[in-house]
Coordinates of C-alpha atoms and ligand atoms in Angstrom, one line a residue:
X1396 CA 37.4 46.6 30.9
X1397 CA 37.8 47.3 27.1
X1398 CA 34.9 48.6 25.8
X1399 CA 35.7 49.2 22.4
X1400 CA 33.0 48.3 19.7
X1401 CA 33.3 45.7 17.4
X1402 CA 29.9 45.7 15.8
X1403 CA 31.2 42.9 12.7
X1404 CA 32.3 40.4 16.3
X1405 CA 28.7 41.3 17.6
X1406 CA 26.8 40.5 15.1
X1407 CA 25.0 37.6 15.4
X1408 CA 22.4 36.9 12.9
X1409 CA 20.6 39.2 11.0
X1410 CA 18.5 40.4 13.9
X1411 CA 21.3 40.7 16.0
X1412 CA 23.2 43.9 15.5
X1413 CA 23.5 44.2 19.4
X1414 CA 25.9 46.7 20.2
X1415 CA 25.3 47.7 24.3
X1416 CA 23.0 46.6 27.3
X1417 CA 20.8 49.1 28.0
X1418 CA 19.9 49.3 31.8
X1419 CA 17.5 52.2 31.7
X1420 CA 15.1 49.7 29.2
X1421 CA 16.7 46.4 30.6
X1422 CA 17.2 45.4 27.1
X1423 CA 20.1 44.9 24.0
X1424 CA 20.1 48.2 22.0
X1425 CA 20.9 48.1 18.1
X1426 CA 23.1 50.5 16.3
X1427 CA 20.3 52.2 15.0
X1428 CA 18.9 52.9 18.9
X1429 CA 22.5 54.5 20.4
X1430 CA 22.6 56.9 17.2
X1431 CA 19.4 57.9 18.1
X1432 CA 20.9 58.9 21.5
X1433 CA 20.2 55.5 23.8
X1434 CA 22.7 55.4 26.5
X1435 CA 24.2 51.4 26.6
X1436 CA 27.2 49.8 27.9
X1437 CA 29.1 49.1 24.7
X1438 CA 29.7 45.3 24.4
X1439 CA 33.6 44.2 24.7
X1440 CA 35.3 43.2 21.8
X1441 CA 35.2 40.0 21.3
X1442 CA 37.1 37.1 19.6
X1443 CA 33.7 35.1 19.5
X1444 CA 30.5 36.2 18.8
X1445 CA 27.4 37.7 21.4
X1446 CA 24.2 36.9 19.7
X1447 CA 20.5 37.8 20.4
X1448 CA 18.6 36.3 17.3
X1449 CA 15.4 34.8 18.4
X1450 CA 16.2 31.5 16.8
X1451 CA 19.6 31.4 18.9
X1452 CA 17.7 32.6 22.5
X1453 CA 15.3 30.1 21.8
X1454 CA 17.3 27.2 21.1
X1455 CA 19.0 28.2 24.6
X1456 CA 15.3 28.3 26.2
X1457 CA 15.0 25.1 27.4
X1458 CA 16.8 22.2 28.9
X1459 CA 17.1 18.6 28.6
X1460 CA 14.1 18.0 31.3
X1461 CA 11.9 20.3 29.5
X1462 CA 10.0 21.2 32.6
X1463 CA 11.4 24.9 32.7
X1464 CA 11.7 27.5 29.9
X1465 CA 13.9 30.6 30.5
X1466 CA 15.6 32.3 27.2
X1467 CA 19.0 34.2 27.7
X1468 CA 18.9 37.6 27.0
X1469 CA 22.0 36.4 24.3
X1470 CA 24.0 33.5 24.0
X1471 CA 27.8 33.6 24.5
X1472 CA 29.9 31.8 21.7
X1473 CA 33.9 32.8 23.5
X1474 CA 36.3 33.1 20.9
X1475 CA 38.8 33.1 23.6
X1476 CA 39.3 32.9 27.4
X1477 CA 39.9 36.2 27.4
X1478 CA 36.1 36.6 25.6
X1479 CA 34.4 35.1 28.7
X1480 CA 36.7 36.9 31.6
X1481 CA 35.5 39.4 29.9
X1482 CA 31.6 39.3 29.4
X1483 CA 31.6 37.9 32.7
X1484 CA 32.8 41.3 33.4
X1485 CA 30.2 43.0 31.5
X1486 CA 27.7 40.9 33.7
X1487 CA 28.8 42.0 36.6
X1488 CA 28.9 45.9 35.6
X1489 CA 25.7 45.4 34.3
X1490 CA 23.9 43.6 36.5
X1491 CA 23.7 40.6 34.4
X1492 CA 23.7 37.1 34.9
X1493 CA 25.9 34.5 33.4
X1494 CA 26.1 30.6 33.1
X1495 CA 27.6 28.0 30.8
X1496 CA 25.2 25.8 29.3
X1497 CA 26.7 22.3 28.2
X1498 CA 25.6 21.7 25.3
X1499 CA 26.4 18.3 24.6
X1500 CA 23.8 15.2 23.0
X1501 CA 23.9 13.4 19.5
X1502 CA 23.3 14.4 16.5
X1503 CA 21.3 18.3 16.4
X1504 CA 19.6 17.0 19.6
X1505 CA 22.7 19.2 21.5
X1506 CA 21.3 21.0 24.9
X1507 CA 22.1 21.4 28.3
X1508 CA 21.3 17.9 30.0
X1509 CA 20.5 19.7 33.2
X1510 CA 16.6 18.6 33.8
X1511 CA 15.3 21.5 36.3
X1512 CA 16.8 24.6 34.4
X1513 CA 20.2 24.4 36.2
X1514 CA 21.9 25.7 33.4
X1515 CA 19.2 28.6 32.7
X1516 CA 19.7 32.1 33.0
X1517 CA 16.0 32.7 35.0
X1518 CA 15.8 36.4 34.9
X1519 CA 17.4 36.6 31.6
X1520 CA 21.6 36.8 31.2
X1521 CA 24.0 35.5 28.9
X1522 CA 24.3 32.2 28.1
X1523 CA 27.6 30.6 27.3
X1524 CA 27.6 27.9 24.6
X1525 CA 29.6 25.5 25.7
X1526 CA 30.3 23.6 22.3
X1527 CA 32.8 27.3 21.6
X1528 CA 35.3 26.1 23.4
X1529 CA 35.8 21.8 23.0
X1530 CA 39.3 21.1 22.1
X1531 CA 41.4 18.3 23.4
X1532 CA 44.8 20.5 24.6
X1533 CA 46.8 17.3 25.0
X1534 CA 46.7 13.8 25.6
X1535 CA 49.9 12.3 27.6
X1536 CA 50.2 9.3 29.4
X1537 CA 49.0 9.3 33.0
X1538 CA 45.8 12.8 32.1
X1539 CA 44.4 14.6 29.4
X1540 CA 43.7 18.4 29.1
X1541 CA 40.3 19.2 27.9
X1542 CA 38.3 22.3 27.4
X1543 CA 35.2 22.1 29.2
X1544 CA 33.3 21.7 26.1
X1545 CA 34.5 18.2 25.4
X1546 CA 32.2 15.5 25.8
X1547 CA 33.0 12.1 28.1
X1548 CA 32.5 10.2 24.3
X1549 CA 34.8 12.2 22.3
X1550 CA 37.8 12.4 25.2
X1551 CA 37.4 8.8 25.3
X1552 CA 37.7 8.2 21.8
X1553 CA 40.8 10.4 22.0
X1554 CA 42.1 8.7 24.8
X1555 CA 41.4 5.1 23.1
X1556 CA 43.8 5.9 20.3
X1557 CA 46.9 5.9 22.9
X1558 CA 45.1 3.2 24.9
X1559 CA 43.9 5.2 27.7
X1560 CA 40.3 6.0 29.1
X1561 CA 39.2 8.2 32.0
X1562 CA 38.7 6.1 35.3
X1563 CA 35.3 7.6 35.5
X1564 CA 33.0 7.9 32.9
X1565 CA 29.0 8.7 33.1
X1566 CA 26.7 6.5 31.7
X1567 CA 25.8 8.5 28.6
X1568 CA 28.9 9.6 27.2
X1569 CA 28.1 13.1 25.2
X1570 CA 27.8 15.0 28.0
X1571 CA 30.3 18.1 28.5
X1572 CA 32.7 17.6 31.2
X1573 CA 32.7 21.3 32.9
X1574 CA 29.1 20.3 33.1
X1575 CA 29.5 17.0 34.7
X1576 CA 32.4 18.3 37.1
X1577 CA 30.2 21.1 38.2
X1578 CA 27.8 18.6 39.8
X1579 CA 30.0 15.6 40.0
X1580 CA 29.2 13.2 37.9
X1581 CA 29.0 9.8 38.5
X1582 CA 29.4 6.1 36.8
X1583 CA 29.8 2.9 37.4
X1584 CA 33.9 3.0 38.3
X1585 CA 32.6 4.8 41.5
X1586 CA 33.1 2.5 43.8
X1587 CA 37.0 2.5 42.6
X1588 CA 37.4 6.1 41.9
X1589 CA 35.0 8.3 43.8
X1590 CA 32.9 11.1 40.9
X1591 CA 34.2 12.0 37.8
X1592 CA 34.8 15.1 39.4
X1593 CA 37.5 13.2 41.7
X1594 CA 39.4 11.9 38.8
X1595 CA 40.8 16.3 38.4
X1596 CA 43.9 17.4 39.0
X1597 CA 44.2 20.6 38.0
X1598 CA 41.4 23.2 36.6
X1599 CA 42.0 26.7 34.5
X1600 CA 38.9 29.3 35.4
X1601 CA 37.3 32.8 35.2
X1602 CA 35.9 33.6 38.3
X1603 CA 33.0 36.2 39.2
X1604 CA 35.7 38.7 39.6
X1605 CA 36.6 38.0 35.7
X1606 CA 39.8 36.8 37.0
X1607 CA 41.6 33.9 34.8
X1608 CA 43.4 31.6 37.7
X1609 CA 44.9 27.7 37.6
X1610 CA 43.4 26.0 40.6
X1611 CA 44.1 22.5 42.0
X1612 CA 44.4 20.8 45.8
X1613 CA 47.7 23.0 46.0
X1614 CA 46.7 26.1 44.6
X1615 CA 43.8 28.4 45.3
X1616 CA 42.2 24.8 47.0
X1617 CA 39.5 27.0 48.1
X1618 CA 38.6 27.8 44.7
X1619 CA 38.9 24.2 43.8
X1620 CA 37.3 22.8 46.2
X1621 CA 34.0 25.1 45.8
X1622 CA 33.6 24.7 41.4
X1623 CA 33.8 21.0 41.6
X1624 CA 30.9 19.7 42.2
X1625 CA 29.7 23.6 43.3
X1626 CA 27.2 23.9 40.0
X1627 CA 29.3 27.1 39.1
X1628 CA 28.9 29.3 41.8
X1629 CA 32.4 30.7 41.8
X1630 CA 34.1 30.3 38.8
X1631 CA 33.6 29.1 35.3
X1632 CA 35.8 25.9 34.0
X1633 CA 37.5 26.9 30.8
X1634 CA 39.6 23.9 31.2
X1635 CA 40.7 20.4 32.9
X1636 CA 42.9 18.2 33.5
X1637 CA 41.7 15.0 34.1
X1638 CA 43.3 11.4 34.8
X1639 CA 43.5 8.6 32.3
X1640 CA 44.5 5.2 33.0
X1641 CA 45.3 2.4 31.0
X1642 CA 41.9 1.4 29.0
X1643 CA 41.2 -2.4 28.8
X1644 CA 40.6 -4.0 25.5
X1645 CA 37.3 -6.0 26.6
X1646 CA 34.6 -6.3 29.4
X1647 CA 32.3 -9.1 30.3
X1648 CA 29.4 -8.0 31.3
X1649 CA 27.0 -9.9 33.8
X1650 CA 23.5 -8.7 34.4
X1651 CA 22.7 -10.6 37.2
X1652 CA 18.7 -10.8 38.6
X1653 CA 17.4 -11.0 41.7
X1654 CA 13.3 -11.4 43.3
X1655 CA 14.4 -10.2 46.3
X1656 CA 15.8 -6.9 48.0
X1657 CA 17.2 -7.9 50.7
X1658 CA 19.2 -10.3 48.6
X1659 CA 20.4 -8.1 46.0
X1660 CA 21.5 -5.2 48.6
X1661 CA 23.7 -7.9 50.3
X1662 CA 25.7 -9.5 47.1
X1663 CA 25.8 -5.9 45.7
X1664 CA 27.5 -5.0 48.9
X1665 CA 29.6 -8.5 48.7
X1666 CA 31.4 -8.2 45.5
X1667 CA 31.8 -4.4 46.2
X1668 CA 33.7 -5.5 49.5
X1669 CA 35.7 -8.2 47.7
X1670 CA 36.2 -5.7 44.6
X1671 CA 35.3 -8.7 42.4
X1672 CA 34.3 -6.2 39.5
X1673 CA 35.8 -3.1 37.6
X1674 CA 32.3 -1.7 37.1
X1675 CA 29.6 -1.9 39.1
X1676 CA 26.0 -0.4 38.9
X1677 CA 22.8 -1.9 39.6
X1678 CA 18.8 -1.2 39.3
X1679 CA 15.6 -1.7 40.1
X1680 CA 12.5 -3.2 37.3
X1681 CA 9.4 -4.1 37.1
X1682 CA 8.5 -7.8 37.0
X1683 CA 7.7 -8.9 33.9
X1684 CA 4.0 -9.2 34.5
X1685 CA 4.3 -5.9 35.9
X1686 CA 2.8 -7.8 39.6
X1687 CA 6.0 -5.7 41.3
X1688 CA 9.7 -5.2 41.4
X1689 CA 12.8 -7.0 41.0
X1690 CA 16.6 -6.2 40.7
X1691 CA 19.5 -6.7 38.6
X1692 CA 23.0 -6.0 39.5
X1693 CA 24.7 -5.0 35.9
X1694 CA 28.9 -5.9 36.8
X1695 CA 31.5 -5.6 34.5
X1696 CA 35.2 -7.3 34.7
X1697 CA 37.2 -5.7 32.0
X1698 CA 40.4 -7.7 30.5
X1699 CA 43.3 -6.9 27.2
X1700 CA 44.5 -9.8 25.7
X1701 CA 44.3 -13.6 26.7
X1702 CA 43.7 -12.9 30.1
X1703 CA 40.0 -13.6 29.9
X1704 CA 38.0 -13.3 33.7
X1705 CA 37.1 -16.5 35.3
X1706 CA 33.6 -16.4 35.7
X1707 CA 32.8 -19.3 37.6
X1708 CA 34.8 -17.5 39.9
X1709 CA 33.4 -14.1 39.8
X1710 CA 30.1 -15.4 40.0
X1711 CA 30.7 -17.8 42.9
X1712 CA 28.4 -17.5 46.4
X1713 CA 25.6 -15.0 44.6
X1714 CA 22.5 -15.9 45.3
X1715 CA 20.9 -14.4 41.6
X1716 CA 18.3 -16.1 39.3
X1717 CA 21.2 -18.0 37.9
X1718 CA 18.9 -19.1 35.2
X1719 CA 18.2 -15.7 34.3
X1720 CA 21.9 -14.6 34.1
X1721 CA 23.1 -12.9 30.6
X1722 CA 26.4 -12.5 30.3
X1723 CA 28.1 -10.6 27.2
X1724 CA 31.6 -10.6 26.3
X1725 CA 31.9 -7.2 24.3
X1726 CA 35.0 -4.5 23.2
X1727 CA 35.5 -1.8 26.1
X1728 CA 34.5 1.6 23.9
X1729 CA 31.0 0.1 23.1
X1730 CA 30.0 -1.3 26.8
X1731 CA 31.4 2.6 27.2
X1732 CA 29.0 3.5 25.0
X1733 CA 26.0 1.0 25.3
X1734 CA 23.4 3.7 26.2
X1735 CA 23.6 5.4 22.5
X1736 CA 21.6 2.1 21.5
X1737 CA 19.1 3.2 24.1
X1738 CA 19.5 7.1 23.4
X1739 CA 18.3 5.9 19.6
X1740 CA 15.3 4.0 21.1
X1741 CA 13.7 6.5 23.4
X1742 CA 14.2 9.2 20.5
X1743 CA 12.0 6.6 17.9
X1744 CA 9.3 6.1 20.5
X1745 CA 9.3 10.7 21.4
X1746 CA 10.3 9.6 25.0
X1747 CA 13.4 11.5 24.5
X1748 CA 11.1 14.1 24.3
X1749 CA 8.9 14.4 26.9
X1750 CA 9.1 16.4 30.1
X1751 CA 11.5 14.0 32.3
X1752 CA 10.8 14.8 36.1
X1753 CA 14.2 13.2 37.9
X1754 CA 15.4 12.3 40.9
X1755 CA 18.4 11.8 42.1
X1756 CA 19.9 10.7 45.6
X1757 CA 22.3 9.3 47.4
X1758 CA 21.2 7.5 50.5
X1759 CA 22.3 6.3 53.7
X1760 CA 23.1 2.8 53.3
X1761 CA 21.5 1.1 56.9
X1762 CA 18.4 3.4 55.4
X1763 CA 18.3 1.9 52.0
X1764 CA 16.0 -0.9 52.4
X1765 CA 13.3 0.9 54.1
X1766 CA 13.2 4.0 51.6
X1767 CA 13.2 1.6 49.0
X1768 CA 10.0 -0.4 50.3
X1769 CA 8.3 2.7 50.4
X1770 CA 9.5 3.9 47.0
X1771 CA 8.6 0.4 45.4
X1772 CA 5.1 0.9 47.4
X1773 CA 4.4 4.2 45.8
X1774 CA 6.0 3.8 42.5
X1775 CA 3.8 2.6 39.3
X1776 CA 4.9 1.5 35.6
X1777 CA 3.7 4.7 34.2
X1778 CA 6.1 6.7 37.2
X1779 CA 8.8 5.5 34.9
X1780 CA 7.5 5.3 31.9
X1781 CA 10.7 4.0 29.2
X1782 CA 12.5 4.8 32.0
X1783 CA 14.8 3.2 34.7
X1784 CA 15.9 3.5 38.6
X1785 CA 19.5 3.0 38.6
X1786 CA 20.4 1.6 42.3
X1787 CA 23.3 0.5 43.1
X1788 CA 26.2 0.9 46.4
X1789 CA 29.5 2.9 46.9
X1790 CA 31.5 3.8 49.2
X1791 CA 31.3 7.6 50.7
X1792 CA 35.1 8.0 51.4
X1793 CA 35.8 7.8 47.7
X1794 CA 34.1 11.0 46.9
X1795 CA 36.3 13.4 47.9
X1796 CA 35.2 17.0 46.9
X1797 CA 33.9 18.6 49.8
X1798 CA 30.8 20.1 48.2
X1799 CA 29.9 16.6 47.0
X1800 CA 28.4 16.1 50.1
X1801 CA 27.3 12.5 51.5
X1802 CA 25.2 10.2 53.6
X1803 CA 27.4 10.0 57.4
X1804 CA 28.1 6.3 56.1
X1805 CA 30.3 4.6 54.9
X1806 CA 28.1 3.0 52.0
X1807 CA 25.9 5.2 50.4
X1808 CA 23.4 4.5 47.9
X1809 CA 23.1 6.1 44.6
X1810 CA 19.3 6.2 43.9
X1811 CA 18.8 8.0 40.5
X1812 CA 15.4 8.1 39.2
X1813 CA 15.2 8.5 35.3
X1814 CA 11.6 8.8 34.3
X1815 CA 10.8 9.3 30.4
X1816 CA 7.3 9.7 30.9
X1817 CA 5.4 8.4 27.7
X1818 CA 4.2 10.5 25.4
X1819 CA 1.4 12.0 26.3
X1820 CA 1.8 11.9 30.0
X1821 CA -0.4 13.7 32.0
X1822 CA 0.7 13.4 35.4
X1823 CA 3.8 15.2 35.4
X1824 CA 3.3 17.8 38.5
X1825 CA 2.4 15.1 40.3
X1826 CA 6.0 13.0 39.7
X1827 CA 7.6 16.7 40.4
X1828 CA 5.2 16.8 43.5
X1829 CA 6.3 12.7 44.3
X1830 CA 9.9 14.0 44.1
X1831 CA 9.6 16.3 46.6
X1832 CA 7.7 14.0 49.2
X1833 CA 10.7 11.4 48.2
X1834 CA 13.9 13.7 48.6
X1835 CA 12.4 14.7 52.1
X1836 CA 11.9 11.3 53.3
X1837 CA 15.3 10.6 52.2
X1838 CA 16.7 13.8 53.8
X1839 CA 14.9 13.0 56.9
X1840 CA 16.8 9.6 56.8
X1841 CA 20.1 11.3 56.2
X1842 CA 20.2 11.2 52.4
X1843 CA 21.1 13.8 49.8
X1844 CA 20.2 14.9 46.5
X1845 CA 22.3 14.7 43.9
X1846 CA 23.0 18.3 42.0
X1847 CA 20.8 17.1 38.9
X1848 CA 17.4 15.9 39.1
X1849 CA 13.8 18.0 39.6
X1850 CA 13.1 19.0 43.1
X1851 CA 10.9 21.7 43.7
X1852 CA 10.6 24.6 45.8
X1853 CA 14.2 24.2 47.1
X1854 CA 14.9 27.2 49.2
X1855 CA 18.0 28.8 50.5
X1856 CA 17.2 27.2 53.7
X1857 CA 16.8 23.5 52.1
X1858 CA 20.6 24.0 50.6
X1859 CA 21.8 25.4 53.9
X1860 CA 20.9 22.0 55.3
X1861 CA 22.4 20.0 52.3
X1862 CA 25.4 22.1 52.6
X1863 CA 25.7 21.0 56.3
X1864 CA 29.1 22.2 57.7
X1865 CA 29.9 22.7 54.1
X1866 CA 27.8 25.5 53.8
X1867 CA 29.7 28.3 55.9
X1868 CA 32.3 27.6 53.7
X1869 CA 30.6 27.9 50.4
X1870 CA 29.2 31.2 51.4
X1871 CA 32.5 32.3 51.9
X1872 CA 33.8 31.1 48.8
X1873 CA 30.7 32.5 46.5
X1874 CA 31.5 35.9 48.6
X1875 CA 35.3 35.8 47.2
X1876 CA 34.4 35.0 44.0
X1877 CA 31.7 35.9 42.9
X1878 CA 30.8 38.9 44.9
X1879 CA 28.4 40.3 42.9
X1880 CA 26.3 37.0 42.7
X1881 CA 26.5 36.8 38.4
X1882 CA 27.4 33.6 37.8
X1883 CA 24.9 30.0 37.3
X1884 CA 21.4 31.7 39.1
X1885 CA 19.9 28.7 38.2
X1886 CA 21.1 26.3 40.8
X1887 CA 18.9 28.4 43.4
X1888 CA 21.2 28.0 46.1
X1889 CA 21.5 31.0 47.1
X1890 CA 17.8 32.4 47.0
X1891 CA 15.0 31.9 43.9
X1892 CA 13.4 28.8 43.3
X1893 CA 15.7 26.1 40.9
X1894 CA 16.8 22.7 40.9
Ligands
FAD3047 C1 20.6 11.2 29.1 C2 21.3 11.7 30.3 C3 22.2 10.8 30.9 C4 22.9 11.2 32.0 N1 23.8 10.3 32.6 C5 24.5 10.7 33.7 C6 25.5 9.8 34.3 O1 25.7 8.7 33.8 N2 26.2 10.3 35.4 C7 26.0 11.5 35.9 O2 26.6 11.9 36.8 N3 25.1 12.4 35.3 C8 24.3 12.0 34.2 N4 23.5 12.8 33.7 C9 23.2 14.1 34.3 C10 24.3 15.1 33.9 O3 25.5 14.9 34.5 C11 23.8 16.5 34.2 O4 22.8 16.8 33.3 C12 24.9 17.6 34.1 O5 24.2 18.8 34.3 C13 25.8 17.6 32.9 O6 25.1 18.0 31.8 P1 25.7 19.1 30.8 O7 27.1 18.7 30.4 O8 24.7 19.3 29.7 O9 25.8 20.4 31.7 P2 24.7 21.5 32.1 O10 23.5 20.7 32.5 O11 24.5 22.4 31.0 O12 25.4 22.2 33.3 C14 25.3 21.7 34.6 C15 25.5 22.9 35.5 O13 26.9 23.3 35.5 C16 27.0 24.6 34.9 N5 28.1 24.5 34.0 C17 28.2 23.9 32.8 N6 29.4 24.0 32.3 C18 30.1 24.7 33.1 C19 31.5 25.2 33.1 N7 32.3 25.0 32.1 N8 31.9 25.9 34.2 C20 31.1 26.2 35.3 N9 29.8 25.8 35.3 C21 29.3 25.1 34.3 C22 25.7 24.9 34.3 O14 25.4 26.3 34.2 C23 24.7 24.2 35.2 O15 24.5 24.9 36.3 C24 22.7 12.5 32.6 C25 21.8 13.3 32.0 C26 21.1 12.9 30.9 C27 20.1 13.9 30.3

C-alpha cells in the first residue's frame, strides 16, 4: 500500500486535517499530534477526499429509518477506484470497518434509504459517500453502464432520451443502484423480470482483499453471485451494467378494488398467470370508515403509439368493485415516477421524518391468506400511519440470485410494510417489537425477510437459517473475500445485532 501523505487530499474541512489512524488512541490524529511524536498509519493518497468534520460524520450518522444513530469515524468521498481499493486497504490494516452508504433522495434530503442502519459503520469506520462516484459510463442499445452512485430516476432519464428504460425499476426512483443491487431490489416488472438485481450482467468491484475485479455469471460467479443481493459482504460495486429494453411511450393504469381477500389474492394471481399486465403491484387499505381492510390491485399495461390496450379486455372476468375502478391514461417517465408526488406529501405533513419501523417479506403463497388475517387482526390505522402495505404476488423462479433467497413456492408474496408513523408517534418499540413477532410467524410459515426493513435482535443464528443451504456458501465467499471481516458490519449477519 502507498502510504505517502497528501495532507491538501486529506483535508476535509477545517477541522479535518486528518493525516493517520491512530490504533494506540483508536482515533484520527492531526498534523499537529504526529509532530508531537504520535505513532499513525499515514492515510493513502488519495484522488478524493477522507474527511472527519463533525458536520460531515454527522450527516453520515443516521439513516433513512431514523431508528439507529452510528457516525463514521470519516466519510469516504473516492476520487478514483483506485481511492476505495485502497482505503479499503487501510481498513483492513487498521482494523477498520468500511461500507458504502447510498446516498440517494430529492433535493438536500440525500441519505442512505436503508431503515435499520444497514449502511452504518456501528463501531465506527469509514463511510463511503456514494454520490462520489455517479456517472453514467455509457448508454448503448440492449444495457447501460452506471457507477453505483446513479440513482434508478436519473439512469432512466438517461435511458428515456434513446428510448430505453431498465426492465426493473423500484418504486421510488432516487435510490442508488449499488444500493438496491446489494439487497435486491424490487418493483412492479417482477413478476416479468425477477429483482432489479436480476436485470445485471456484468459488475466491476473492490473486494475485502482491496482487489479491483469484473465479475458476471462467467467470471468469478462466486463473487457475483455473493454481492448481489449479499448487502456488501464481499465486495464493493464501483460499477454495473445493467439491461435496458425498449421503454414504452404510455401506461394505463388500473387501480382496481376489492372488499374481499380471498378475491383479490385469486385475480391477482389470475392476470399474473395470463400476463395480462406489464406492471403489476398490489396493497392492502383501510376502509374508508376505518371499520377494516380492503385491497386494490394497482396494474399497468404500457403502449407507444396508436396501439392503445383494450380495456374491456384486460379487465374482463375480475371480480373488483367495478364501480370503484380509476383508471389513468398517463406518459411512462411519470407513472415511473408517481411516488415523487407522494415523497412531496409526506415531507409537508414531517412523516418523512419520523422514525419509520419496516417490514419487509416475502411469503409463501398457500401461507398468504392466513398471515394476512392475522396481520389485518393485529394491525391498526396508527401501525401505518401515512403509510402503506404494498402486497402483491410473483413468481419465485424469476429471482435468480442465489442469496435472494425465497419461499419453497412457486408464488411468493411480497409483503412490504411501510409505516410513516405520524408525527409524534409514541409507540415505535412496540411496531419494532410487532415486527419481530410478524417476521417469525412468517418464518415459521416458510417466509423470508427481505434485506431492508427493521427486524430486531437478528442473530447470526437467525441469518444462518435465512441463508438455508445458501449459507455454507456465503461463509465461504465472505472468507475469500473479505477475510478480515471490513466490509458493510451493519447488515449483522455475521455476528452484532443489525437489520
Ligand atoms: C422511500 C423509499 C422507497 C423505497 N422503495 C423501494 C422499492 O420500490 N423497491 C425496493 O426494492 N426497495 C425500496 N426501498 C428500499 C431500498 O431499496 C433500500 O433502502 C436499499 O438499501 C437502497 O437504498 P440506498 O441506495 O440508499 O442504499 P443503502 O441503504 O445506503 O445501502 C444498502 C446496503 O448496501 C450497501 N451498499 C450500498 N452501496 C453499495 C455498493 N456500491 N457496494 C456494496 N455495498 C453497497 C450498504 O452499505 C448497505 O448495507 C425504498 C426505500 C425508501 C426509503
Amino acid at each position: 500500500m502507498n502510504t505517502t501523505l497528501s495532507r491538501r487530499k486529506v483535508l476535509g474541512g477545517i477541522t479535518a486535517a486528518v493525516v493517520g489512524w491512530s490504533a494506540a488512541s483508536q482515533s484520527w490524529a492531526t498534523a499537529a499530534e504526529v509532530s508531537g511524536g504520535a505513532s499513525v498509519a499515514p492515510v493513502p493518497t488519495l484522488d478524493g477526499t477522507l474527511t472527519t468534520s463533525a458536520a460531515d460524520l454527522d450527516r453520515f450518522r443516521q439513516d433513512f429509518g431514523r431508528l439507529k444513530g452510528s457516525a463514521p469515524w470519516a466519510v469516504l468521498r473516492p476520487g478514483s477506484d483506485r481511492d476505495i481499493a485502497r482505503m479499503v486497504c487501510y481498513a483492513r490494516t487498521n482494523g477498520l470497518k468500511i461500507a458504502v452508504n447510498g446516498q440517494g433522495g430529492t433535493g438536500t434530503d440525500q441519505e442512505s434509504h436503508s431503515v435499520y442502519g444497514q449502511a452504518s459503520v456501528p463501531a465506527g469506520g469509514i463511510s463511503i459517500d456514494a454520490r462520489a462516484r455517479s456517472r453514467i459510463i455509457r448508454i448503448d442499445s440492449t444495457s447501460a453502464v452506471v457507477e453505483a452512485g446513479v440513482t434508478w430516476g436519473q439512469l432512466t432519464d438517461a435511458a428515456l432520451r434513446s428510448g430505453l428504460t431498465p426492465p426493473a425499476l423500484p418504486d421510488y426512483m432516487h435510490l442508488s443502484i449499488g444500493g438496491t443491487l446489494s439487497i435486491g431490489g424490487i418493483g412492479g416488472t417482477v413478476q416479468k423480470y425477477g429483482l432489479l438485481c436480476d436485470t445485471v450482467q456484468s459488475l466491476d468491484v473492490v473486494t475485502g482483499n482491496g482487489d479491483l475485479l469484473t465479475v458476471s455469471p462467467s467470471s468469478c460467479a462466486d463473487l457475483f453471485d455473493s454481492v448481489l443481493s449479499g448487502g456488501g459482504q464481499t465486495a464493493i460495486i464501483l460499477r454495473a451494467k445493467v439491461r435496458l429494453v425498449p421503454a414504452p411511450e404510455r401506461s394505463v393504469v388500473f387501480s382496481l378494488f376489492y372488499d374481499d381477500l380471498a378475491t383479490y389474492l385469486a385475480d391477482s394471481e389470475k392476470v399474473m398467470a395470463e400476463n395480462r399486465f406489464h406492471i403489476q403491484a398490489g396493497e392492502t387499505l383501510r376502509r374508508p370508515d376505518d371499520s377494516g381492510w380492503r385491497y386494490k390491485m394497482e396494474v399497468a399495461a404500457n403502449y407507444s403509439g396508436g396501439a392503445v390496450p383494450d380495456r374491456a379486455r384486460l379487465l374482463s372476468g375480475l371480480r373488483d368493485s367495478r364501480a370503484e375502478a380509476v383508471i389513468e391514461d398517463i406518459g411512462y417517465r411519470d407513472y415511473m415516477f408517481r411516488l415523487d408526488g407522494y415523497e412531496a406529501y409526506l415531507k409537508e405533513s414531517g412523516h418523512w421524518y419520523q422514525p419509520k419501523p419496516w417490514l419487509s417479506l416475502f411469503l409463501p403463497a398457500s401461507k398468504t391468506r392466513t398471515f394476512m388475517e392475522i396481520v389485518e387482526r393485529e394491525l391498526t390505522a396508527a401501525d401505518l400511519g401515512g403509510g402503506f402495505l404494498l402486497f402483491y404476488p410473483y413468481y419465485t423462479r424469476k429471482v435468480t440470485r442465489p442469496l435472494a433467497v425465497q419461499p419453497a413456492e412457486p408464488v411468493g408474496y411480497l409483503f412490504d410494510l411501510l409505516r410513516f408513523p405520524d408525527p409524534g408517534e409514541t409507540g415505535i418499540r412496540a411496531m419494532l417489537d410487532q415486527n419481530r413477532r410478524l417476521y417469525d410467524k412468517a418464518v415459521a410459515m416458510g417466509g423470508k425477510r427481505y434485506l431492508v426493513g427493521a427486524v430486531p435482535g437478528m442473530t447470526r443464528a437467525d441469518w444462518k437459517a435465512h441463508f438455508g443451504a445458501r449459507w455454507d456458501g456465503f461463509c465461504r465467499a465472505k472468507r475469500r473475500y473479505d477475510p478480515s471481516n471490513v466490509l458493510t458490519p451493519g447488515q449483522g449477519f455475521f455476528g452484532g445485532e443489525a437489520g
